[in-house]
Amino acid sequence: MKKILSSAILLLIFVKVGMAQAQYQPYSYQFYQKFNEDLYSTQTSIHTSLRPFVIDNALRHRYDSLMNYGTDSTKKRSWAHRKLFNEHLLEIKQSDYTFFADIVGDVNIGRDLSGKKSTWLNSRGYQLGVPLAKTSTSSLAVGKTRPFLPIT
């Protein structure tokens, strides 16, 4: 009985509160590299081989700044910037239906260093959509791609 009691007392003395992961973290090498300054600091004692990290007070500021990067909380962007990059170009919301339309595009430019020729790919199109329910959307996307690839 004495062994059990002394074991229980020792267990209670050396028990530390466990922490579980509660925040979303993208699992990518580039994302974790952004924590290196805090992880390898002499001020912290975080085990760096465990992924995903447990976000505690040492990593909270960097995590919050990374996850809020690119959000426009001040709403100081122009109408054109919001329509091109953040919102639907055309959005109609009525009580019985919703409709949206967007212009889509992509430009890729490259260089063939062995032949010293340029390559490019230009894509453009539009997308129309109608939300069918709270969980699904029906959309139509039409596009055209124009490549320029040098012939060797």
PDB file of C-alpha atoms in Angstrom:
ATOM      1  CA  MET A   1       0.000   0.000   0.000  1.00  0.00           C
ATOM      2  CA  LYS A   2       2.899   2.309   0.801  1.00  0.00           C
ATOM      3  CA  LYS A   3       4.402   1.737  -2.685  1.00  0.00           C
ATOM      4  CA  ILE A   4       1.112   2.565  -4.416  1.00  0.00           C
ATOM      5  CA  LEU A   5       0.615   5.719  -2.356  1.00  0.00           C
ATOM      6  CA  SER A   6       4.181   6.925  -2.942  1.00  0.00           C
ATOM      7  CA  SER A   7       3.876   6.118  -6.671  1.00  0.00           C
ATOM      8  CA  ALA A   8       0.630   8.084  -6.896  1.00  0.00           C
ATOM      9  CA  ILE A   9       2.191  11.078  -5.106  1.00  0.00           C
ATOM     10  CA  LEU A  10       5.223  11.014  -7.422  1.00  0.00           C
ATOM     11  CA  LEU A  11       2.954  10.743 -10.438  1.00  0.00           C
ATOM     12  CA  LEU A  12       0.931  13.773  -9.332  1.00  0.00           C
ATOM     13  CA  ILE A  13       4.097  15.790  -8.704  1.00  0.00           C
ATOM     14  CA  PHE A  14       5.576  15.138 -12.147  1.00  0.00           C
ATOM     15  CA  VAL A  15       2.386  15.306 -14.223  1.00  0.00           C
ATOM     16  CA  LYS A  16       2.251  18.217 -16.628  1.00  0.00           C
ATOM     17  CA  VAL A  17      -0.864  19.500 -18.348  1.00  0.00           C
ATOM     18  CA  GLY A  18      -1.083  18.083 -21.871  1.00  0.00           C
ATOM     19  CA  MET A  19      -1.859  20.367 -24.805  1.00  0.00           C
ATOM     20  CA  ALA A  20      -3.622  19.249 -27.960  1.00  0.00           C
ATOM     21  CA  GLN A  21      -3.635  20.910 -31.353  1.00  0.00           C
ATOM     22  CA  ALA A  22      -6.672  23.162 -31.677  1.00  0.00           C
ATOM     23  CA  GLN A  23      -5.724  25.539 -34.508  1.00  0.00           C
ATOM     24  CA  TYR A  24      -5.665  24.841 -38.234  1.00  0.00           C
ATOM     25  CA  GLN A  25      -2.206  24.745 -39.819  1.00  0.00           C
ATOM     26  CA  PRO A  26      -1.424  24.077 -43.471  1.00  0.00           C
ATOM     27  CA  TYR A  27       0.930  21.106 -43.654  1.00  0.00           C
ATOM     28  CA  SER A  28       3.660  22.476 -45.885  1.00  0.00           C
ATOM     29  CA  TYR A  29       7.396  22.953 -45.667  1.00  0.00           C
ATOM     30  CA  GLN A  30       7.144  26.646 -46.582  1.00  0.00           C
ATOM     31  CA  PHE A  31       4.603  27.332 -43.828  1.00  0.00           C
ATOM     32  CA  TYR A  32       6.739  25.723 -41.123  1.00  0.00           C
ATOM     33  CA  GLN A  33       9.885  27.563 -42.280  1.00  0.00           C
ATOM     34  CA  LYS A  34       8.211  30.843 -41.316  1.00  0.00           C
ATOM     35  CA  PHE A  35       8.303  29.770 -37.660  1.00  0.00           C
ATOM     36  CA  ASN A  36      12.080  29.134 -37.584  1.00  0.00           C
ATOM     37  CA  GLU A  37      12.992  32.424 -35.907  1.00  0.00           C
ATOM     38  CA  ASP A  38      10.721  31.633 -32.968  1.00  0.00           C
ATOM     39  CA  LEU A  39      11.358  27.883 -32.864  1.00  0.00           C
ATOM     40  CA  TYR A  40      15.133  28.029 -32.751  1.00  0.00           C
ATOM     41  CA  SER A  41      15.301  30.998 -30.426  1.00  0.00           C
ATOM     42  CA  THR A  42      17.143  30.609 -27.135  1.00  0.00           C
ATOM     43  CA  GLN A  43      14.040  31.961 -25.412  1.00  0.00           C
ATOM     44  CA  THR A  44      11.836  28.947 -26.291  1.00  0.00           C
ATOM     45  CA  SER A  45      12.062  25.234 -25.611  1.00  0.00           C
ATOM     46  CA  ILE A  46       9.769  23.824 -28.302  1.00  0.00           C
ATOM     47  CA  HIS A  47      10.473  20.382 -29.761  1.00  0.00           C
ATOM     48  CA  THR A  48      10.922  21.198 -33.448  1.00  0.00           C
ATOM     49  CA  SER A  49      10.474  17.770 -35.016  1.00  0.00           C
ATOM     50  CA  LEU A  50       6.811  17.451 -34.049  1.00  0.00           C
ATOM     51  CA  ARG A  51       4.342  18.560 -36.710  1.00  0.00           C
ATOM     52  CA  PRO A  52       1.857  20.242 -36.581  1.00  0.00           C
ATOM     53  CA  PHE A  53       3.102  22.627 -33.900  1.00  0.00           C
ATOM     54  CA  VAL A  54       1.203  23.236 -30.724  1.00  0.00           C
ATOM     55  CA  ILE A  55       0.489  26.948 -30.908  1.00  0.00           C
ATOM     56  CA  ASP A  56       1.292  28.340 -27.482  1.00  0.00           C
ATOM     57  CA  ASN A  57       2.231  31.822 -26.316  1.00  0.00           C
ATOM     58  CA  ALA A  58       5.676  31.610 -27.934  1.00  0.00           C
ATOM     59  CA  LEU A  59       4.218  31.034 -31.417  1.00  0.00           C
ATOM     60  CA  ARG A  60       0.850  32.826 -31.106  1.00  0.00           C
ATOM     61  CA  HIS A  61       1.924  36.204 -32.568  1.00  0.00           C
ATOM     62  CA  ARG A  62       3.641  34.703 -35.627  1.00  0.00           C
ATOM     63  CA  TYR A  63       0.764  32.239 -36.222  1.00  0.00           C
ATOM     64  CA  ASP A  64      -1.844  35.017 -36.078  1.00  0.00           C
ATOM     65  CA  SER A  65       0.128  37.208 -38.469  1.00  0.00           C
ATOM     66  CA  LEU A  66       0.600  34.334 -40.964  1.00  0.00           C
ATOM     67  CA  MET A  67      -3.038  33.244 -40.906  1.00  0.00           C
ATOM     68  CA  ASN A  68      -4.312  36.827 -41.298  1.00  0.00           C
ATOM     69  CA  TYR A  69      -1.893  37.698 -44.111  1.00  0.00           C
ATOM     70  CA  GLY A  70      -3.719  39.159 -47.083  1.00  0.00           C
ATOM     71  CA  THR A  71      -6.966  39.893 -45.277  1.00  0.00           C
ATOM     72  CA  ASP A  72      -8.249  43.389 -45.706  1.00  0.00           C
ATOM     73  CA  SER A  73      -9.534  44.258 -42.269  1.00  0.00           C
ATOM     74  CA  THR A  74      -9.323  48.007 -42.835  1.00  0.00           C
ATOM     75  CA  LYS A  75     -11.596  47.979 -45.952  1.00  0.00           C
ATOM     76  CA  LYS A  76      -9.446  50.674 -47.575  1.00  0.00           C
ATOM     77  CA  ARG A  77      -9.247  48.931 -50.940  1.00  0.00           C
ATOM     78  CA  SER A  78     -10.853  50.501 -53.977  1.00  0.00           C
ATOM     79  CA  TRP A  79     -13.991  49.143 -55.595  1.00  0.00           C
ATOM     80  CA  ALA A  80     -12.006  47.896 -58.620  1.00  0.00           C
ATOM     81  CA  HIS A  81      -9.461  46.068 -56.431  1.00  0.00           C
ATOM     82  CA  ARG A  82     -12.201  44.352 -54.421  1.00  0.00           C
ATOM     83  CA  LYS A  83     -14.118  43.312 -57.557  1.00  0.00           C
ATOM     84  CA  LEU A  84     -11.040  41.942 -59.335  1.00  0.00           C
ATOM     85  CA  PHE A  85      -9.376  40.120 -56.439  1.00  0.00           C
ATOM     86  CA  ASN A  86     -11.827  39.499 -53.576  1.00  0.00           C
ATOM     87  CA  GLU A  87     -15.454  39.547 -54.715  1.00  0.00           C
ATOM     88  CA  HIS A  88     -17.574  38.338 -57.621  1.00  0.00           C
ATOM     89  CA  LEU A  89     -17.559  40.774 -60.522  1.00  0.00           C
ATOM     90  CA  LEU A  90     -21.348  40.565 -60.810  1.00  0.00           C
ATOM     91  CA  GLU A  91     -23.489  39.205 -58.003  1.00  0.00           C
ATOM     92  CA  ILE A  92     -27.268  39.304 -57.846  1.00  0.00           C
ATOM     93  CA  LYS A  93     -28.906  38.254 -54.584  1.00  0.00           C
ATOM     94  CA  GLN A  94     -32.674  37.934 -54.458  1.00  0.00           C
ATOM     95  CA  SER A  95     -34.907  36.238 -51.927  1.00  0.00           C
ATOM     96  CA  ASP A  96     -35.439  33.158 -54.112  1.00  0.00           C
ATOM     97  CA  TYR A  97     -32.147  32.928 -56.071  1.00  0.00           C
ATOM     98  CA  THR A  98     -28.537  34.079 -56.262  1.00  0.00           C
ATOM     99  CA  PHE A  99     -26.410  34.489 -59.391  1.00  0.00           C
ATOM    100  CA  PHE A 100     -22.742  35.389 -59.866  1.00  0.00           C
ATOM    101  CA  ALA A 101     -20.434  35.996 -62.823  1.00  0.00           C
ATOM    102  CA  ASP A 102     -16.662  36.400 -62.975  1.00  0.00           C
ATOM    103  CA  ILE A 103     -13.982  37.002 -65.566  1.00  0.00           C
ATOM    104  CA  VAL A 104     -11.054  34.590 -65.220  1.00  0.00           C
ATOM    105  CA  GLY A 105      -7.587  34.835 -66.691  1.00  0.00           C
ATOM    106  CA  ASP A 106      -4.075  33.532 -66.385  1.00  0.00           C
ATOM    107  CA  VAL A 107      -0.786  34.544 -67.982  1.00  0.00           C
ATOM    108  CA  ASN A 108       2.390  32.435 -67.819  1.00  0.00           C
ATOM    109  CA  ILE A 109       5.646  33.725 -69.269  1.00  0.00           C
ATOM    110  CA  GLY A 110       8.855  31.716 -69.479  1.00  0.00           C
ATOM    111  CA  ARG A 111      12.207  31.517 -71.152  1.00  0.00           C
ATOM    112  CA  ASP A 112      13.904  28.578 -72.833  1.00  0.00           C
ATOM    113  CA  LEU A 113      17.504  29.154 -71.777  1.00  0.00           C
ATOM    114  CA  SER A 114      19.023  26.543 -74.057  1.00  0.00           C
ATOM    115  CA  GLY A 115      17.464  27.953 -77.208  1.00  0.00           C
ATOM    116  CA  LYS A 116      17.105  31.509 -75.875  1.00  0.00           C
ATOM    117  CA  LYS A 117      13.467  31.700 -76.886  1.00  0.00           C
ATOM    118  CA  SER A 118      10.497  33.015 -74.966  1.00  0.00           C
ATOM    119  CA  THR A 119       7.407  30.980 -74.137  1.00  0.00           C
ATOM    120  CA  TRP A 120       4.041  32.224 -72.951  1.00  0.00           C
ATOM    121  CA  LEU A 121       0.556  30.977 -72.251  1.00  0.00           C
ATOM    122  CA  ASN A 122      -2.457  33.290 -72.148  1.00  0.00           C
ATOM    123  CA  SER A 123      -5.797  32.004 -70.840  1.00  0.00           C
ATOM    124  CA  ARG A 124      -9.016  33.962 -70.505  1.00  0.00           C
ATOM    125  CA  GLY A 125     -12.643  33.160 -69.964  1.00  0.00           C
ATOM    126  CA  TYR A 126     -15.660  33.644 -67.756  1.00  0.00           C
ATOM    127  CA  GLN A 127     -17.539  31.748 -65.083  1.00  0.00           C
ATOM    128  CA  LEU A 128     -21.249  31.847 -64.305  1.00  0.00           C
ATOM    129  CA  GLY A 129     -22.702  30.278 -61.179  1.00  0.00           C
ATOM    130  CA  VAL A 130     -25.906  29.667 -59.279  1.00  0.00           C
ATOM    131  CA  PRO A 131     -25.883  28.310 -55.705  1.00  0.00           C
ATOM    132  CA  LEU A 132     -28.343  25.395 -55.615  1.00  0.00           C
ATOM    133  CA  ALA A 133     -28.525  24.966 -51.876  1.00  0.00           C
ATOM    134  CA  LYS A 134     -26.502  25.998 -48.868  1.00  0.00           C
ATOM    135  CA  THR A 135     -23.870  23.361 -49.628  1.00  0.00           C
ATOM    136  CA  SER A 136     -23.560  23.185 -53.435  1.00  0.00           C
ATOM    137  CA  THR A 137     -23.141  25.443 -56.449  1.00  0.00           C
ATOM    138  CA  SER A 138     -23.718  24.850 -60.138  1.00  0.00           C
ATOM    139  CA  SER A 139     -21.348  26.738 -62.388  1.00  0.00           C
ATOM    140  CA  LEU A 140     -20.389  27.057 -66.033  1.00  0.00           C
ATOM    141  CA  ALA A 141     -16.862  28.020 -66.998  1.00  0.00           C
ATOM    142  CA  VAL A 142     -15.813  28.816 -70.570  1.00  0.00           C
ATOM    143  CA  GLY A 143     -12.275  29.677 -71.522  1.00  0.00           C
ATOM    144  CA  LYS A 144      -9.784  30.060 -74.320  1.00  0.00           C
ATOM    145  CA  THR A 145      -6.063  29.357 -74.126  1.00  0.00           C
ATOM    146  CA  ARG A 146      -3.475  30.724 -76.527  1.00  0.00           C
ATOM    147  CA  PRO A 147       0.024  29.262 -76.129  1.00  0.00           C
ATOM    148  CA  PHE A 148       3.257  30.273 -77.791  1.00  0.00           C
ATOM    149  CA  LEU A 149       5.867  27.550 -77.594  1.00  0.00           C
ATOM    150  CA  PRO A 150       9.013  27.730 -79.709  1.00  0.00           C
ATOM    151  CA  ILE A 151       9.609  24.876 -82.113  1.00  0.00           C
ATOM    152  CA  THR A 152      13.090  23.463 -81.811  1.00  0.00           C
TER     153      THR A 152
END
